[in-house]
Amino acid sequence: MTAIAAEAPLSRAAFEQALRDKGRYYHIHHPYHCAMYEGRATREQIQGWVANRYYYQINIPQKDAAIMANCRDREVRREWIQRIHDHDGAPGSDGGIEAWLRLGEAVGLSADTLRSEAMVLPGVRFAVDAYLQFARQASWQEAACSSLTELFAPHIHQSRLDSWPTHYPWIKPEGYVYFRTRLSEARRDVEHGLRVTLDHFTTRAQQQRALEILQFKLDILWTMLDAMSMAYELARPPYHTVENGQPWHRGLWS
Ligand SMILES: O=C(O)c1cc(C(=O)O)c2c(n1)C(=O)C(=O)c1cc(C(=O)O)[nH]c1-2
């Protein structure tokens, strides 16, 4: 038995606090994000972020479907399915992916450009694919735990709503619907995800595993922005040594 496995479990409150303490690794602190909310991002950097984050957005419902596919608990599925409706849309609501396409248009990128995935950098694609792959292979409770970066998401959406309209008057206001909608959706998701995690990971070793899973997800979000920094801040996208253009692959699985 490892040293940590032999330790007494953290209380429910201490475990929740340990999860929340991971907020210091959230991508809100990444220099690329700071530049965006401090008004130092160029139009190309904002556009690059929107086009690359589109790939995250379209993978989220597939990730949630994988969680449901692995879950035999009908009550959980009844609650979890809301996340798919939120992103894909349902009768009477367009959903988050549509709102993200509107954000694309608001920053000057057509829906076709986003849908083509031509701007999705390989590093972003690999990071997002790792998230989907994890959700397919892990238990549904572990995959639910990996969604807990959403603990910190309302703050990041609010930071954009507070700062972007002032710094970037060229962005059309219709683009902000996505961030506004997610404020309440993320709070509701996280309440459910947290309940699952606190109920399921009860030994010290399991709690440690949950913290490691959350770190894995934080690594994904941070790594996406690292790839964007290379491409749009340092002007070093993949193969910048060879030619202008974007020769990278567009995804072999979709
Ligand atoms: O804009 C962001 O910084 C951000 C971060 C995250 C996150 O922390 O994973 C999500 C979202 N947005 C988001 O909009 C969203 O729908 C979402 C779903 C999930 C998830 O893991 O299930 N994370 C996030």
Short mmCIF file of N, CA and C and ligand atoms in Angstrom, two decimals, residues 26-27 49 53 56-57 60 63-64 83 87 100 131 146-150 153 156-157 160 178-179 182 189 217 221, ligand 1:
data_model
loop_
_atom_site.label_atom_id
_atom_site.label_comp_id
_atom_site.label_asym_id
_atom_site.label_seq_id
_atom_site.Cartn_x
_atom_site.Cartn_y
_atom_site.Cartn_z
N TYR A 26 -5.90 26.88 -13.10
CA TYR A 26 -6.89 27.05 -14.16
C TYR A 26 -6.34 27.93 -15.28
N HIS A 27 -6.84 27.71 -16.49
CA HIS A 27 -6.29 28.46 -17.64
C HIS A 27 -6.62 29.95 -17.60
N TRP A 49 -8.18 32.01 -31.07
CA TRP A 49 -8.75 31.36 -29.87
C TRP A 49 -10.16 30.85 -30.16
N ARG A 53 -11.03 26.98 -30.00
CA ARG A 53 -11.94 26.55 -28.94
C ARG A 53 -13.21 25.91 -29.50
N TYR A 56 -13.06 22.32 -29.05
CA TYR A 56 -13.45 21.89 -27.68
C TYR A 56 -14.97 21.82 -27.59
N GLN A 57 -15.62 22.86 -28.06
CA GLN A 57 -17.08 22.95 -27.96
C GLN A 57 -17.77 21.75 -28.62
N ILE A 60 -17.49 18.45 -26.59
CA ILE A 60 -18.12 18.35 -25.26
C ILE A 60 -19.36 17.43 -25.28
N LYS A 63 -18.31 13.90 -25.51
CA LYS A 63 -17.75 13.50 -24.22
C LYS A 63 -18.88 13.17 -23.25
N ASP A 64 -19.92 13.99 -23.23
CA ASP A 64 -21.03 13.73 -22.31
C ASP A 64 -21.82 12.49 -22.72
N ARG A 83 -26.81 18.30 -20.41
CA ARG A 83 -25.57 18.90 -20.95
C ARG A 83 -25.51 18.77 -22.46
N HIS A 87 -25.56 21.98 -25.35
CA HIS A 87 -24.57 22.26 -26.41
C HIS A 87 -25.12 22.01 -27.80
N TRP A 100 -21.69 29.43 -30.26
CA TRP A 100 -20.26 29.61 -30.52
C TRP A 100 -20.03 30.03 -31.98
N TYR A 131 -9.21 14.35 -23.94
CA TYR A 131 -10.35 14.48 -23.02
C TYR A 131 -11.46 13.51 -23.43
N SER A 146 -13.71 14.64 -14.22
CA SER A 146 -12.84 15.43 -15.10
C SER A 146 -13.55 16.69 -15.62
N SER A 147 -14.87 16.76 -15.47
CA SER A 147 -15.57 17.97 -15.90
C SER A 147 -15.48 19.09 -14.85
N LEU A 148 -14.84 18.78 -13.72
CA LEU A 148 -14.90 19.74 -12.60
C LEU A 148 -14.07 21.02 -12.78
N THR A 149 -13.35 21.13 -13.89
CA THR A 149 -12.75 22.45 -14.17
C THR A 149 -13.87 23.49 -14.28
N GLU A 150 -15.08 23.00 -14.50
CA GLU A 150 -16.22 23.93 -14.57
C GLU A 150 -16.48 24.65 -13.25
N ALA A 153 -15.21 27.87 -14.14
CA ALA A 153 -15.58 28.45 -15.44
C ALA A 153 -16.45 29.71 -15.35
N ILE A 156 -14.40 32.72 -15.41
CA ILE A 156 -13.69 33.04 -16.66
C ILE A 156 -14.68 33.62 -17.69
N HIS A 157 -15.91 33.08 -17.71
CA HIS A 157 -16.89 33.65 -18.65
C HIS A 157 -17.20 35.10 -18.25
N ARG A 160 -14.65 37.65 -19.32
CA ARG A 160 -14.77 38.08 -20.72
C ARG A 160 -15.90 39.08 -20.88
N TYR A 178 -23.05 33.26 -25.79
CA TYR A 178 -22.52 32.00 -25.26
C TYR A 178 -22.04 32.16 -23.82
N PHE A 179 -21.20 33.17 -23.59
CA PHE A 179 -20.62 33.34 -22.25
C PHE A 179 -21.71 33.59 -21.20
N ARG A 182 -23.60 30.37 -20.37
CA ARG A 182 -22.82 29.39 -19.60
C ARG A 182 -22.71 29.75 -18.12
N ASP A 189 -24.14 22.46 -13.70
CA ASP A 189 -23.34 21.27 -14.02
C ASP A 189 -22.42 20.92 -12.87
N LYS A 217 -7.25 17.29 -16.53
CA LYS A 217 -8.13 18.19 -17.29
C LYS A 217 -7.56 19.61 -17.33
N LEU A 221 -6.55 22.01 -20.72
CA LEU A 221 -6.92 23.40 -21.02
C LEU A 221 -5.69 24.27 -21.17
O1 LIG B 1 -14.45 29.15 -21.62
C1 LIG B 1 -13.87 28.44 -20.82
O2 LIG B 1 -12.79 28.76 -20.33
C2 LIG B 1 -14.47 27.14 -20.50
C3 LIG B 1 -13.84 26.21 -19.72
C4 LIG B 1 -14.47 24.98 -19.50
C5 LIG B 1 -13.78 24.06 -18.60
O3 LIG B 1 -13.28 24.53 -17.57
O4 LIG B 1 -13.66 22.87 -18.88
C6 LIG B 1 -15.71 24.70 -20.11
C7 LIG B 1 -16.29 25.75 -20.84
N1 LIG B 1 -15.69 26.92 -21.02
C8 LIG B 1 -17.56 25.61 -21.46
O5 LIG B 1 -18.06 26.56 -22.05
C9 LIG B 1 -18.24 24.38 -21.38
O6 LIG B 1 -19.34 24.24 -21.90
C10 LIG B 1 -17.64 23.32 -20.68
C11 LIG B 1 -18.04 22.01 -20.49
C12 LIG B 1 -17.01 21.41 -19.82
C13 LIG B 1 -16.87 20.02 -19.41
O7 LIG B 1 -15.75 19.65 -19.05
O8 LIG B 1 -17.86 19.26 -19.49
N2 LIG B 1 -16.04 22.31 -19.57
C14 LIG B 1 -16.40 23.49 -20.08
#
